[in-house]
Amino acid sequence: MLELKRHILDLLYPPKCILCGNLLPNSRACVCSACMDRLPEHDGADPHVQYADRCVSTFFYEEPLRESFLRFKFSGRTFYAEQFGDWMSVTIRDKLAGKYDLVSWVPVSRKRRRERGYDQTELLCGRICERLQTNPVLLLRKSRHTPPQSGISDASGRAANVRGAFEAIASAEISGKRILLIDDIVTTGATLSECCRVLLTAGAESVVCAALATPRTQSKQTGEPL
């Protein structure tokens, strides 16, 4: 019965690759074989994030991932979080196993959430936690709405933009804990650095970070794209 239902749904709503948009043979996969072969898997140095013990990335931020991510973030393709989160969870198991007690995420501001209708990083974190068999814990609030980091080119400007924009909201949960912090794209590392600073100030023992993607060319010292 389940197979019949799946077949009918595939006929009514033909499944498409979340990266290139081409039709898929069935809904069991959400990425075509051609795109799987072209995924820009991250194989370079870790992105630099001040105050973090380590930051890992699953992909380089380039095609065919980039346009798909933008649809996820800005065009309501919330279901992409399932596949993105699955990929990230593999990276976390491989590189960060045993290094965290709690899993949280970098939140958007209330204004941004109202405009977009969802927090894309919260969705990623939720799916990752499903795969890691744990529960996400909200530890931070973005208390000050800021212009998008993508509109600021230099690392110092990005750092200034988010300075003081986050606050810890669960000090009892944070105290003495090792925290895994989830983000979507890490470029200069300014946002993650500020969040790590806030968590450590609130009593966290350590923070490690995981992002979906990072630019291929990045300064090891500053995290700034070259």
Short mmCIF file of C-alpha atoms in Angstrom, two decimals, residues 80-190:
data_model
loop_
_atom_site.label_atom_id
_atom_site.label_comp_id
_atom_site.label_asym_id
_atom_site.label_seq_id
_atom_site.Cartn_x
_atom_site.Cartn_y
_atom_site.Cartn_z
CA TYR A 80 15.70 21.04 1.21
CA ALA A 81 16.72 21.06 4.89
CA GLU A 82 16.24 17.29 5.00
CA GLN A 83 18.94 16.53 2.44
CA PHE A 84 21.25 19.35 3.51
CA GLY A 85 20.92 18.24 7.14
CA ASP A 86 21.59 14.62 6.21
CA TRP A 87 24.82 15.62 4.47
CA MET A 88 25.90 17.79 7.41
CA SER A 89 25.21 15.04 9.92
CA VAL A 90 27.68 12.76 8.12
CA THR A 91 30.39 15.43 8.44
CA ILE A 92 29.60 15.94 12.11
CA ARG A 93 29.81 12.22 12.86
CA ASP A 94 33.11 11.96 11.02
CA LYS A 95 34.82 15.05 12.46
CA LEU A 96 33.12 16.12 15.68
CA ALA A 97 31.99 12.91 17.37
CA GLY A 98 32.46 13.07 21.15
CA LYS A 99 33.20 16.81 21.14
CA TYR A 100 29.78 18.17 22.20
CA ASP A 101 26.99 17.71 24.75
CA LEU A 102 24.34 20.02 23.27
CA VAL A 103 23.39 21.02 19.72
CA SER A 104 22.10 24.52 18.94
CA TRP A 105 22.00 26.91 16.00
CA VAL A 106 22.69 30.51 14.98
CA PRO A 107 19.22 32.13 15.00
CA VAL A 108 17.90 34.82 12.68
CA SER A 109 16.26 37.95 14.13
CA ARG A 110 12.52 38.02 14.79
CA LYS A 111 12.13 40.53 11.96
CA ARG A 112 13.93 38.26 9.50
CA ARG A 113 11.89 35.26 10.61
CA ARG A 114 8.63 37.15 10.09
CA GLU A 115 9.72 38.25 6.63
CA ARG A 116 10.92 34.81 5.54
CA GLY A 117 8.42 32.70 7.47
CA TYR A 118 11.08 30.38 8.88
CA ASP A 119 14.63 30.18 10.20
CA GLN A 120 16.64 28.13 7.70
CA THR A 121 19.40 27.29 10.18
CA GLU A 122 16.90 26.07 12.76
CA LEU A 123 15.52 23.72 10.10
CA LEU A 124 19.00 22.40 9.37
CA CYS A 125 19.67 21.90 13.07
CA GLY A 126 16.39 20.05 13.54
CA ARG A 127 17.18 17.60 10.76
CA ILE A 128 20.75 17.11 11.97
CA CYS A 129 19.50 16.33 15.45
CA GLU A 130 17.10 13.74 14.04
CA ARG A 131 20.05 12.00 12.43
CA LEU A 132 22.26 12.34 15.51
CA GLN A 133 19.39 11.12 17.72
CA THR A 134 19.38 14.11 20.01
CA ASN A 135 17.27 17.23 20.55
CA PRO A 136 18.12 20.78 19.43
CA VAL A 137 18.35 23.30 22.26
CA LEU A 138 17.72 27.02 21.73
CA LEU A 139 20.61 28.77 23.47
CA LEU A 140 20.85 32.09 21.65
CA ARG A 141 18.59 34.95 20.64
CA LYS A 142 19.39 37.54 18.01
CA SER A 143 18.37 40.57 19.99
CA ARG A 144 19.31 43.18 17.39
CA HIS A 145 18.31 43.05 13.74
CA THR A 146 21.31 43.59 11.47
CA PRO A 147 21.82 44.12 7.72
CA PRO A 148 22.67 40.89 5.86
CA GLN A 149 26.30 39.89 6.17
CA SER A 150 26.35 39.10 2.45
CA GLY A 151 26.12 42.84 1.72
CA ILE A 152 29.33 43.59 3.63
CA SER A 153 32.55 42.66 1.88
CA ASP A 154 35.30 43.10 4.48
CA ALA A 155 35.88 40.98 7.58
CA SER A 156 36.10 43.94 9.99
CA GLY A 157 32.79 45.32 8.74
CA ARG A 158 31.09 41.97 9.17
CA ALA A 159 32.47 41.64 12.70
CA ALA A 160 31.21 45.11 13.62
CA ASN A 161 27.81 44.37 12.10
CA VAL A 162 27.11 41.44 14.46
CA ARG A 163 28.94 42.65 17.56
CA GLY A 164 26.47 42.60 20.45
CA ALA A 165 23.66 41.27 18.23
CA PHE A 166 23.27 37.94 20.09
CA GLU A 167 22.52 37.05 23.68
CA ALA A 168 22.43 33.80 25.62
CA ILE A 169 18.97 32.82 26.83
CA ALA A 170 19.57 29.52 28.66
CA SER A 171 22.51 30.04 30.98
CA ALA A 172 21.62 27.02 33.11
CA GLU A 173 21.72 24.82 30.00
CA ILE A 174 24.97 26.36 28.78
CA SER A 175 27.05 26.28 31.96
CA GLY A 176 29.84 23.70 31.78
CA LYS A 177 28.59 22.23 28.50
CA ARG A 178 30.39 21.53 25.25
CA ILE A 179 28.22 22.97 22.49
CA LEU A 180 27.89 22.17 18.80
CA LEU A 181 26.66 25.27 16.97
CA ILE A 182 25.04 24.89 13.53
CA ASP A 183 25.17 27.56 10.81
CA ASP A 184 24.40 27.58 7.08
CA ILE A 185 27.27 29.40 5.32
CA VAL A 186 30.51 30.49 7.01
CA THR A 187 32.42 33.16 5.08
CA THR A 188 34.54 35.39 7.33
CA GLY A 189 33.38 33.55 10.43
CA ALA A 190 32.22 36.80 12.07
#
